[in-house]
PDB file of C-alpha atoms in Angstrom:
ATOM      1  CA  MET A   1     -36.183  64.198  72.080  1.00 58.00           C
ATOM      2  CA  ASN A   2     -39.509  62.789  70.924  1.00 73.00           C
ATOM      3  CA  GLU A   3     -40.466  59.113  71.024  1.00 78.00           C
ATOM      4  CA  SER A   4     -40.088  58.586  67.254  1.00 79.00           C
ATOM      5  CA  ALA A   5     -36.545  59.967  67.199  1.00 77.00           C
ATOM      6  CA  LEU A   6     -35.564  57.784  70.165  1.00 86.00           C
ATOM      7  CA  LEU A   7     -36.979  54.702  68.448  1.00 88.00           C
ATOM      8  CA  ALA A   8     -35.103  55.601  65.248  1.00 82.00           C
ATOM      9  CA  ILE A   9     -31.850  55.875  67.232  1.00 85.00           C
ATOM     10  CA  LEU A  10     -32.384  52.522  68.962  1.00 90.00           C
ATOM     11  CA  LEU A  11     -33.230  50.781  65.670  1.00 89.00           C
ATOM     12  CA  SER A  12     -30.191  52.362  63.979  1.00 86.00           C
ATOM     13  CA  LEU A  13     -27.872  51.187  66.742  1.00 89.00           C
ATOM     14  CA  ALA A  14     -29.363  47.684  66.594  1.00 91.00           C
ATOM     15  CA  SER A  15     -28.927  47.703  62.811  1.00 89.00           C
ATOM     16  CA  ALA A  16     -25.267  48.725  63.132  1.00 88.00           C
ATOM     17  CA  ALA A  17     -24.704  45.958  65.685  1.00 90.00           C
ATOM     18  CA  GLY A  18     -26.284  43.394  63.356  1.00 90.00           C
ATOM     19  CA  TYR A  19     -24.129  44.479  60.428  1.00 89.00           C
ATOM     20  CA  ALA A  20     -21.016  44.468  62.637  1.00 89.00           C
ATOM     21  CA  LEU A  21     -21.659  40.927  63.906  1.00 90.00           C
ATOM     22  CA  ALA A  22     -22.313  39.769  60.341  1.00 90.00           C
ATOM     23  CA  ALA A  23     -19.049  41.325  59.159  1.00 89.00           C
ATOM     24  CA  VAL A  24     -17.106  39.652  61.970  1.00 89.00           C
ATOM     25  CA  GLY A  25     -18.680  36.303  61.082  1.00 88.00           C
ATOM     26  CA  GLN A  26     -17.790  36.756  57.420  1.00 87.00           C
ATOM     27  CA  SER A  27     -14.252  37.743  58.361  1.00 85.00           C
ATOM     28  CA  ARG A  28     -13.859  34.569  60.422  1.00 84.00           C
ATOM     29  CA  LEU A  29     -15.093  32.494  57.486  1.00 84.00           C
ATOM     30  CA  ALA A  30     -12.658  34.295  55.185  1.00 80.00           C
ATOM     31  CA  THR A  31      -9.660  33.604  57.420  1.00 76.00           C
ATOM     32  CA  GLN A  32     -10.733  29.948  57.685  1.00 74.00           C
ATOM     33  CA  GLY A  33     -10.862  29.642  53.888  1.00 65.00           C
ATOM     34  CA  GLY A  34     -14.606  29.917  53.476  1.00 55.00           C
ATOM     35  CA  GLY A  35     -14.484  28.769  49.851  1.00 59.00           C
ATOM     36  CA  GLY A  36     -17.066  29.284  47.122  1.00 66.00           C
ATOM     37  CA  LEU A  37     -20.802  29.657  47.489  1.00 66.00           C
ATOM     38  CA  GLY A  38     -21.384  25.907  47.497  1.00 71.00           C
ATOM     39  CA  LYS A  39     -19.102  25.430  50.482  1.00 77.00           C
ATOM     40  CA  LEU A  40     -20.410  28.506  52.271  1.00 77.00           C
ATOM     41  CA  LEU A  41     -23.962  27.170  52.059  1.00 77.00           C
ATOM     42  CA  THR A  42     -22.898  24.249  54.268  1.00 81.00           C
ATOM     43  CA  ARG A  43     -21.471  26.508  56.988  1.00 84.00           C
ATOM     44  CA  PRO A  44     -23.833  27.580  59.829  1.00 87.00           C
ATOM     45  CA  LEU A  45     -21.740  30.708  60.353  1.00 86.00           C
ATOM     46  CA  TRP A  46     -22.519  31.834  56.800  1.00 85.00           C
ATOM     47  CA  TRP A  47     -26.246  31.569  57.473  1.00 89.00           C
ATOM     48  CA  TRP A  48     -25.805  33.485  60.719  1.00 90.00           C
ATOM     49  CA  ALA A  49     -24.061  36.237  58.737  1.00 89.00           C
ATOM     50  CA  VAL A  50     -26.816  36.261  56.100  1.00 89.00           C
ATOM     51  CA  GLY A  51     -29.495  36.422  58.796  1.00 91.00           C
ATOM     52  CA  LEU A  52     -27.716  39.205  60.672  1.00 91.00           C
ATOM     53  CA  ASN A  53     -27.289  41.213  57.460  1.00 88.00           C
ATOM     54  CA  ALA A  54     -30.987  40.780  56.684  1.00 88.00           C
ATOM     55  CA  ALA A  55     -31.957  41.788  60.216  1.00 90.00           C
ATOM     56  CA  GLY A  56     -29.670  44.822  60.021  1.00 87.00           C
ATOM     57  CA  ALA A  57     -31.274  45.881  56.734  1.00 83.00           C
ATOM     58  CA  LEU A  58     -34.813  45.490  58.102  1.00 84.00           C
ATOM     59  CA  MET A  59     -33.989  47.520  61.211  1.00 87.00           C
ATOM     60  CA  HIS A  60     -32.369  50.201  59.041  1.00 80.00           C
ATOM     61  CA  VAL A  61     -35.555  50.453  56.956  1.00 75.00           C
ATOM     62  CA  ALA A  62     -37.650  50.583  60.142  1.00 80.00           C
ATOM     63  CA  ALA A  63     -35.411  53.330  61.556  1.00 81.00           C
ATOM     64  CA  LEU A  64     -35.988  55.413  58.419  1.00 68.00           C
ATOM     65  CA  HIS A  65     -39.736  55.098  59.047  1.00 70.00           C
ATOM     66  CA  TYR A  66     -39.369  56.795  62.447  1.00 78.00           C
ATOM     67  CA  GLY A  67     -36.486  59.185  61.838  1.00 68.00           C
ATOM     68  CA  PRO A  68     -34.914  61.287  59.049  1.00 62.00           C
ATOM     69  CA  LEU A  69     -32.069  60.066  56.876  1.00 58.00           C
ATOM     70  CA  THR A  70     -29.788  62.734  58.376  1.00 59.00           C
ATOM     71  CA  LEU A  71     -30.156  60.989  61.756  1.00 66.00           C
ATOM     72  CA  VAL A  72     -30.283  57.332  60.693  1.00 72.00           C
ATOM     73  CA  GLN A  73     -27.500  57.188  58.100  1.00 68.00           C
ATOM     74  CA  PRO A  74     -24.673  58.556  60.302  1.00 68.00           C
ATOM     75  CA  LEU A  75     -25.637  56.128  63.092  1.00 77.00           C
ATOM     76  CA  GLY A  76     -25.460  53.286  60.578  1.00 74.00           C
ATOM     77  CA  ALA A  77     -21.812  54.188  60.050  1.00 75.00           C
ATOM     78  CA  LEU A  78     -21.151  53.022  63.610  1.00 81.00           C
ATOM     79  CA  THR A  79     -20.929  49.513  62.152  1.00 85.00           C
ATOM     80  CA  LEU A  80     -17.185  50.078  61.799  1.00 83.00           C
ATOM     81  CA  VAL A  81     -16.819  51.214  65.422  1.00 82.00           C
ATOM     82  CA  ALA A  82     -18.707  48.146  66.655  1.00 85.00           C
ATOM     83  CA  ALA A  83     -16.890  45.703  64.373  1.00 86.00           C
ATOM     84  CA  LEU A  84     -13.375  46.695  65.490  1.00 85.00           C
ATOM     85  CA  PRO A  85     -13.662  45.594  69.130  1.00 87.00           C
ATOM     86  CA  LEU A  86     -15.834  42.597  68.218  1.00 85.00           C
ATOM     87  CA  SER A  87     -13.246  41.366  65.726  1.00 84.00           C
ATOM     88  CA  ALA A  88     -10.418  41.969  68.190  1.00 83.00           C
ATOM     89  CA  TYR A  89     -12.353  40.075  70.876  1.00 83.00           C
ATOM     90  CA  TYR A  90     -12.666  36.962  68.729  1.00 79.00           C
ATOM     91  CA  GLU A  91      -9.013  37.271  67.707  1.00 77.00           C
ATOM     92  CA  ARG A  92      -8.071  37.663  71.389  1.00 81.00           C
ATOM     93  CA  ARG A  93      -6.138  40.875  70.942  1.00 82.00           C
ATOM     94  CA  ARG A  94      -6.485  44.595  71.576  1.00 86.00           C
ATOM     95  CA  VAL A  95      -7.624  47.158  69.039  1.00 84.00           C
ATOM     96  CA  THR A  96      -4.552  49.225  68.169  1.00 85.00           C
ATOM     97  CA  ARG A  97      -4.445  52.997  68.469  1.00 87.00           C
ATOM     98  CA  ARG A  98      -3.859  53.235  64.728  1.00 88.00           C
ATOM     99  CA  GLU A  99      -7.062  51.256  64.109  1.00 87.00           C
ATOM    100  CA  TRP A 100      -9.066  53.579  66.366  1.00 88.00           C
ATOM    101  CA  ARG A 101      -7.578  56.644  64.691  1.00 90.00           C
ATOM    102  CA  GLY A 102      -8.261  55.206  61.256  1.00 87.00           C
ATOM    103  CA  ALA A 103     -11.852  54.453  62.227  1.00 88.00           C
ATOM    104  CA  ALA A 104     -12.290  57.998  63.557  1.00 89.00           C
ATOM    105  CA  TRP A 105     -10.940  59.564  60.350  1.00 89.00           C
ATOM    106  CA  THR A 106     -13.124  57.279  58.222  1.00 87.00           C
ATOM    107  CA  LEU A 107     -16.262  58.063  60.211  1.00 87.00           C
ATOM    108  CA  ALA A 108     -15.558  61.805  60.075  1.00 88.00           C
ATOM    109  CA  GLY A 109     -15.204  61.639  56.293  1.00 86.00           C
ATOM    110  CA  LEU A 110     -18.295  59.478  55.942  1.00 83.00           C
ATOM    111  CA  ALA A 111     -20.341  61.879  58.070  1.00 81.00           C
ATOM    112  CA  GLY A 112     -19.277  64.765  55.832  1.00 82.00           C
ATOM    113  CA  LEU A 113     -20.197  62.873  52.680  1.00 78.00           C
ATOM    114  CA  ILE A 114     -23.601  61.887  54.065  1.00 75.00           C
ATOM    115  CA  ALA A 115     -24.298  65.490  55.081  1.00 76.00           C
ATOM    116  CA  VAL A 116     -24.055  66.758  51.498  1.00 76.00           C
ATOM    117  CA  THR A 117     -25.185  63.739  49.465  1.00 67.00           C
ATOM    118  CA  GLY A 118     -28.332  62.668  51.322  1.00 59.00           C
ATOM    119  CA  PRO A 119     -31.634  63.149  49.447  1.00 55.00           C
ATOM    120  CA  ALA A 120     -33.220  66.568  49.905  1.00 46.00           C
ATOM    121  CA  THR A 121     -36.529  65.403  48.429  1.00 47.00           C
ATOM    122  CA  PRO A 122     -38.292  62.010  48.382  1.00 48.00           C
ATOM    123  CA  GLY A 123     -36.889  59.923  45.581  1.00 52.00           C
ATOM    124  CA  ASP A 124     -38.873  58.303  42.815  1.00 66.00           C
ATOM    125  CA  ALA A 125     -38.368  54.653  41.844  1.00 74.00           C
ATOM    126  CA  LEU A 126     -36.338  53.385  38.901  1.00 81.00           C
ATOM    127  CA  SER A 127     -38.212  52.431  35.757  1.00 84.00           C
ATOM    128  CA  LEU A 128     -37.607  48.986  34.270  1.00 87.00           C
ATOM    129  CA  ARG A 129     -35.343  50.470  31.592  1.00 90.00           C
ATOM    130  CA  GLU A 130     -33.341  52.378  34.206  1.00 89.00           C
ATOM    131  CA  ALA A 131     -33.140  49.295  36.436  1.00 90.00           C
ATOM    132  CA  LEU A 132     -31.774  47.167  33.592  1.00 93.00           C
ATOM    133  CA  ALA A 133     -29.310  49.893  32.563  1.00 93.00           C
ATOM    134  CA  ILE A 134     -28.057  50.272  36.156  1.00 93.00           C
ATOM    135  CA  ALA A 135     -27.759  46.495  36.526  1.00 94.00           C
ATOM    136  CA  SER A 136     -25.771  46.154  33.293  1.00 95.00           C
ATOM    137  CA  ALA A 137     -23.426  49.052  34.084  1.00 94.00           C
ATOM    138  CA  THR A 138     -22.890  47.774  37.612  1.00 94.00           C
ATOM    139  CA  ALA A 139     -22.112  44.256  36.391  1.00 95.00           C
ATOM    140  CA  LEU A 140     -19.411  45.669  34.115  1.00 95.00           C
ATOM    141  CA  LEU A 141     -17.992  47.811  36.931  1.00 94.00           C
ATOM    142  CA  LEU A 142     -17.909  44.860  39.326  1.00 94.00           C
ATOM    143  CA  ALA A 143     -16.180  42.681  36.734  1.00 92.00           C
ATOM    144  CA  PHE A 144     -13.555  45.399  36.213  1.00 91.00           C
ATOM    145  CA  LEU A 145     -12.934  45.846  39.962  1.00 88.00           C
ATOM    146  CA  VAL A 146     -12.610  42.109  40.541  1.00 87.00           C
ATOM    147  CA  ARG A 147     -10.326  41.618  37.549  1.00 85.00           C
ATOM    148  CA  ALA A 148      -8.173  44.667  38.363  1.00 78.00           C
ATOM    149  CA  GLY A 149      -7.576  43.505  41.905  1.00 69.00           C
ATOM    150  CA  ALA A 150      -7.024  39.822  41.119  1.00 67.00           C
ATOM    151  CA  HIS A 151      -3.226  40.040  41.363  1.00 64.00           C
ATOM    152  CA  SER A 152      -2.764  42.699  44.054  1.00 65.00           C
ATOM    153  CA  ALA A 153      -2.788  42.578  47.843  1.00 56.00           C
ATOM    154  CA  HIS A 154      -4.287  45.552  49.666  1.00 56.00           C
ATOM    155  CA  GLY A 155      -5.573  47.109  46.445  1.00 59.00           C
ATOM    156  CA  GLY A 156      -7.318  43.894  45.512  1.00 79.00           C
ATOM    157  CA  ARG A 157      -9.128  43.609  48.835  1.00 82.00           C
ATOM    158  CA  LEU A 158     -10.165  47.245  48.750  1.00 85.00           C
ATOM    159  CA  GLY A 159     -11.352  46.831  45.169  1.00 89.00           C
ATOM    160  CA  LEU A 160     -13.496  43.887  46.235  1.00 90.00           C
ATOM    161  CA  ALA A 161     -14.813  45.952  49.150  1.00 90.00           C
ATOM    162  CA  THR A 162     -15.691  48.791  46.767  1.00 91.00           C
ATOM    163  CA  ALA A 163     -17.483  46.318  44.523  1.00 93.00           C
ATOM    164  CA  SER A 164     -19.383  44.960  47.530  1.00 92.00           C
ATOM    165  CA  GLY A 165     -20.551  48.407  48.589  1.00 90.00           C
ATOM    166  CA  VAL A 166     -21.651  49.297  45.057  1.00 93.00           C
ATOM    167  CA  ALA A 167     -23.509  45.986  44.643  1.00 93.00           C
ATOM    168  CA  SER A 168     -25.347  46.513  47.932  1.00 88.00           C
ATOM    169  CA  ALA A 169     -26.302  50.077  46.968  1.00 86.00           C
ATOM    170  CA  VAL A 170     -27.689  48.909  43.622  1.00 90.00           C
ATOM    171  CA  ALA A 171     -29.628  46.144  45.376  1.00 88.00           C
ATOM    172  CA  SER A 172     -31.173  48.805  47.641  1.00 81.00           C
ATOM    173  CA  ALA A 173     -32.126  51.020  44.693  1.00 82.00           C
ATOM    174  CA  LEU A 174     -33.692  48.066  42.871  1.00 86.00           C
ATOM    175  CA  THR A 175     -35.540  47.085  46.057  1.00 82.00           C
ATOM    176  CA  GLN A 176     -37.119  50.531  46.018  1.00 76.00           C
ATOM    177  CA  THR A 177     -38.403  49.785  42.506  1.00 80.00           C
ATOM    178  CA  VAL A 178     -39.927  46.455  43.597  1.00 82.00           C
ATOM    179  CA  THR A 179     -41.503  48.078  46.668  1.00 76.00           C
ATOM    180  CA  ALA A 180     -42.972  50.928  44.613  1.00 72.00           C
ATOM    181  CA  SER A 181     -44.444  48.440  42.151  1.00 76.00           C
ATOM    182  CA  LEU A 182     -46.126  46.485  44.957  1.00 76.00           C
ATOM    183  CA  ALA A 183     -47.263  49.564  46.930  1.00 66.00           C
ATOM    184  CA  PRO A 184     -49.159  52.012  44.671  1.00 62.00           C
ATOM    185  CA  GLU A 185     -49.132  54.772  47.312  1.00 55.00           C
ATOM    186  CA  LEU A 186     -45.327  55.114  46.982  1.00 52.00           C
ATOM    187  CA  PRO A 187     -43.607  57.169  44.238  1.00 52.00           C
ATOM    188  CA  GLY A 188     -42.912  55.165  41.079  1.00 53.00           C
ATOM    189  CA  ALA A 189     -44.877  53.377  38.393  1.00 60.00           C
ATOM    190  CA  ALA A 190     -46.359  49.902  38.868  1.00 67.00           C
ATOM    191  CA  LEU A 191     -44.703  47.194  36.773  1.00 73.00           C
ATOM    192  CA  ALA A 192     -46.165  44.081  35.209  1.00 78.00           C
ATOM    193  CA  TRP A 193     -45.772  40.941  37.326  1.00 82.00           C
ATOM    194  CA  TRP A 194     -42.978  39.563  35.168  1.00 87.00           C
ATOM    195  CA  GLN A 195     -41.134  42.890  35.267  1.00 87.00           C
ATOM    196  CA  THR A 196     -41.389  43.011  39.063  1.00 86.00           C
ATOM    197  CA  THR A 197     -40.149  39.420  39.226  1.00 90.00           C
ATOM    198  CA  LEU A 198     -37.198  40.256  36.966  1.00 93.00           C
ATOM    199  CA  VAL A 199     -36.162  43.213  39.130  1.00 89.00           C
ATOM    200  CA  ALA A 200     -36.586  41.072  42.275  1.00 91.00           C
ATOM    201  CA  VAL A 201     -34.192  38.505  40.779  1.00 94.00           C
ATOM    202  CA  LEU A 202     -31.693  41.320  40.149  1.00 94.00           C
ATOM    203  CA  VAL A 203     -32.084  42.433  43.770  1.00 91.00           C
ATOM    204  CA  ALA A 204     -31.262  38.926  45.001  1.00 90.00           C
ATOM    205  CA  THR A 205     -28.323  38.640  42.588  1.00 93.00           C
ATOM    206  CA  PHE A 206     -26.681  41.901  43.659  1.00 93.00           C
ATOM    207  CA  ALA A 207     -27.427  41.321  47.360  1.00 89.00           C
ATOM    208  CA  VAL A 208     -25.820  37.869  47.321  1.00 88.00           C
ATOM    209  CA  GLY A 209     -23.013  39.162  45.105  1.00 90.00           C
ATOM    210  CA  GLY A 210     -22.315  41.946  47.599  1.00 90.00           C
ATOM    211  CA  LEU A 211     -22.075  39.412  50.423  1.00 87.00           C
ATOM    212  CA  LEU A 212     -19.689  37.168  48.482  1.00 87.00           C
ATOM    213  CA  LEU A 213     -17.515  40.104  47.441  1.00 90.00           C
ATOM    214  CA  SER A 214     -17.229  41.330  51.022  1.00 89.00           C
ATOM    215  CA  GLN A 215     -16.475  37.753  52.084  1.00 86.00           C
ATOM    216  CA  SER A 216     -13.454  37.748  49.772  1.00 86.00           C
ATOM    217  CA  ALA A 217     -12.455  41.288  50.765  1.00 87.00           C
ATOM    218  CA  TYR A 218     -12.220  40.333  54.439  1.00 86.00           C
ATOM    219  CA  ARG A 219      -9.398  37.858  53.825  1.00 81.00           C
ATOM    220  CA  GLY A 220      -6.352  39.313  55.521  1.00 73.00           C
ATOM    221  CA  GLY A 221      -8.214  41.759  57.749  1.00 78.00           C
ATOM    222  CA  LEU A 222     -11.611  43.287  58.479  1.00 82.00           C
ATOM    223  CA  ALA A 223     -11.160  46.972  59.305  1.00 81.00           C
ATOM    224  CA  ALA A 224     -10.036  48.541  56.004  1.00 84.00           C
ATOM    225  CA  PRO A 225     -12.402  46.560  53.714  1.00 88.00           C
ATOM    226  CA  LEU A 226     -15.356  47.226  56.036  1.00 87.00           C
ATOM    227  CA  ALA A 227     -14.527  50.942  56.012  1.00 87.00           C
ATOM    228  CA  VAL A 228     -14.494  50.930  52.197  1.00 88.00           C
ATOM    229  CA  VAL A 229     -17.822  49.050  52.064  1.00 88.00           C
ATOM    230  CA  ASN A 230     -19.333  51.666  54.379  1.00 83.00           C
ATOM    231  CA  LEU A 231     -18.047  54.441  52.120  1.00 84.00           C
ATOM    232  CA  ALA A 232     -18.861  52.903  48.737  1.00 87.00           C
ATOM    233  CA  ASN A 233     -22.456  52.023  49.629  1.00 83.00           C
ATOM    234  CA  PRO A 234     -23.802  55.529  50.388  1.00 79.00           C
ATOM    235  CA  ALA A 235     -21.624  57.067  47.668  1.00 81.00           C
ATOM    236  CA  ALA A 236     -23.073  54.772  44.995  1.00 85.00           C
ATOM    237  CA  ALA A 237     -26.585  55.254  46.378  1.00 80.00           C
ATOM    238  CA  ALA A 238     -26.122  59.029  46.203  1.00 77.00           C
ATOM    239  CA  VAL A 239     -24.969  58.852  42.565  1.00 82.00           C
ATOM    240  CA  ILE A 240     -28.044  56.783  41.630  1.00 83.00           C
ATOM    241  CA  GLY A 241     -30.338  59.070  43.631  1.00 78.00           C
ATOM    242  CA  VAL A 242     -29.060  62.312  42.127  1.00 75.00           C
ATOM    243  CA  ALA A 243     -28.736  60.983  38.558  1.00 79.00           C
ATOM    244  CA  LEU A 244     -31.992  59.024  38.275  1.00 78.00           C
ATOM    245  CA  LEU A 245     -34.301  59.413  41.270  1.00 72.00           C
ATOM    246  CA  GLY A 246     -34.804  63.169  41.409  1.00 69.00           C
ATOM    247  CA  GLU A 247     -32.789  63.634  44.595  1.00 67.00           C
ATOM    248  CA  SER A 248     -30.618  66.682  45.172  1.00 66.00           C
ATOM    249  CA  PHE A 249     -27.012  67.400  46.073  1.00 67.00           C
ATOM    250  CA  HIS A 250     -26.805  69.722  49.084  1.00 69.00           C
ATOM    251  CA  GLY A 251     -24.927  72.966  49.397  1.00 70.00           C
ATOM    252  CA  GLY A 252     -24.007  73.933  45.835  1.00 73.00           C
ATOM    253  CA  PRO A 253     -20.299  74.807  45.388  1.00 78.00           C
ATOM    254  CA  LEU A 254     -19.747  74.673  49.152  1.00 83.00           C
ATOM    255  CA  GLY A 255     -21.278  71.188  49.182  1.00 80.00           C
ATOM    256  CA  TRP A 256     -18.837  70.001  46.537  1.00 79.00           C
ATOM    257  CA  ALA A 257     -15.945  71.423  48.588  1.00 87.00           C
ATOM    258  CA  VAL A 258     -17.216  69.632  51.710  1.00 86.00           C
ATOM    259  CA  ALA A 259     -17.611  66.387  49.736  1.00 82.00           C
ATOM    260  CA  ALA A 260     -14.065  66.628  48.367  1.00 85.00           C
ATOM    261  CA  ALA A 261     -12.586  67.365  51.782  1.00 90.00           C
ATOM    262  CA  SER A 262     -14.639  64.565  53.370  1.00 86.00           C
ATOM    263  CA  ALA A 263     -13.484  62.106  50.726  1.00 84.00           C
ATOM    264  CA  GLY A 264      -9.884  63.020  51.514  1.00 87.00           C
ATOM    265  CA  VAL A 265     -10.453  62.568  55.254  1.00 89.00           C
ATOM    266  CA  ALA A 266     -12.117  59.194  54.687  1.00 86.00           C
ATOM    267  CA  ALA A 267      -9.322  58.088  52.356  1.00 85.00           C
ATOM    268  CA  ARG A 268      -6.757  58.909  55.037  1.00 87.00           C
ATOM    269  CA  GLY A 269      -8.729  56.812  57.504  1.00 85.00           C
ATOM    270  CA  VAL A 270      -8.852  53.849  55.139  1.00 84.00           C
ATOM    271  CA  MET A 271      -5.112  54.081  54.512  1.00 83.00           C
ATOM    272  CA  MET A 272      -4.486  54.111  58.269  1.00 83.00           C
ATOM    273  CA  LEU A 273      -6.653  51.028  58.685  1.00 82.00           C
ATOM    274  CA  THR A 274      -4.899  49.323  55.776  1.00 75.00           C
ATOM    275  CA  GLY A 275      -1.491  49.876  57.363  1.00 66.00           C
ATOM    276  CA  ALA A 276      -2.612  48.986  60.892  1.00 57.00           C
ATOM    277  CA  THR A 277      -1.131  45.849  62.403  1.00 52.00           C
ATOM    278  CA  PRO A 278      -2.821  43.872  65.181  1.00 50.00           C
ATOM    279  CA  ALA A 279      -1.528  44.414  68.686  1.00 46.00           C
ATOM    280  CA  GLU A 280       0.754  41.739  69.981  1.00 41.00           C
ATOM    281  CA  LEU A 281      -0.989  38.940  71.850  1.00 38.00           C
ATOM    282  CA  PRO A 282      -0.428  38.907  75.609  1.00 40.00           C
ATOM    283  CA  THR A 283       2.133  36.450  76.903  1.00 36.00           C
ATOM    284  CA  GLU A 284      -0.525  34.740  79.024  1.00 40.00           C
ATOM    285  CA  LEU A 285      -3.762  34.225  77.198  1.00 38.00           C
ATOM    286  CA  PRO A 286      -6.947  34.382  79.269  1.00 42.00           C
ATOM    287  CA  THR A 287      -8.310  31.039  80.329  1.00 41.00           C
ATOM    288  CA  ALA A 288     -11.863  31.878  79.334  1.00 42.00           C
ATOM    289  CA  GLU A 289     -12.562  31.400  75.651  1.00 44.00           C
ATOM    290  CA  PRO A 290     -14.507  34.086  73.791  1.00 47.00           C
ATOM    291  CA  ALA A 291     -18.135  33.315  73.080  1.00 47.00           C
ATOM    292  CA  HIS A 292     -18.193  31.384  69.836  1.00 53.00           C
ATOM    293  CA  LEU A 293     -20.289  31.987  66.783  1.00 56.00           C
ATOM    294  CA  PRO A 294     -21.328  28.836  64.914  1.00 58.00           C
ATOM    295  CA  ALA A 295     -18.463  27.233  62.966  1.00 52.00           C
TER     296      ALA A 295
END
């Protein structure tokens, strides 16, 4: 293994750990009744989660600089594996066998989807017209998902998680447009300053929206919503890449069969996580308190 690949692996693992810690922090806020954005802004734990998400994103980008997407993206899926024991630790319980099995099924399905939907060629950047069209369509989709799940239990949380993953994927695609505009050597046309500013505002809107949607999705449990976020993000990114950025779907008819089978495997994993119940607390709780994140 060469030095670049090793560095990519280390950065990917650090990124997954950052995302996992952020998700656990958001889940704790959700169970404490984190409230709206105004209230969240007064909570140190919210800022820790925002900072950890930002750090995870930066390390993910850095990992892609040193290693291929086929190596980095599957390692990023380890966020779910890291978050399960971390969440259980702060809840002072054990991770159940059903949770581990659900995580394994979800990761297997996600790995299959990534294998056939990753970009085969370097992607271009969105034009301003495409960026505005994607933003408008995504806003409508998010409104539908939030409204559809407003009066349901598990379905509502998973709908919010899907919306979070889609919002984050769109924010990433729009970030690529801003980066291409500021760095002429990258694929994509340069935009006027006001156009770049407009797209940057959209990036911030969808990034913050994704965080708030996941915050709401984590009420009542972390594992299943986090699994759905991890599935929806690369799936939405793949749709944008193939439809608008000149990227390719791998494998032809066989690739579609693998994608369908992988989606079914991942769906089974999510359903297992949705139906999982926390292990019973021990009769004698340990005297040492878990390390605390900021309140």
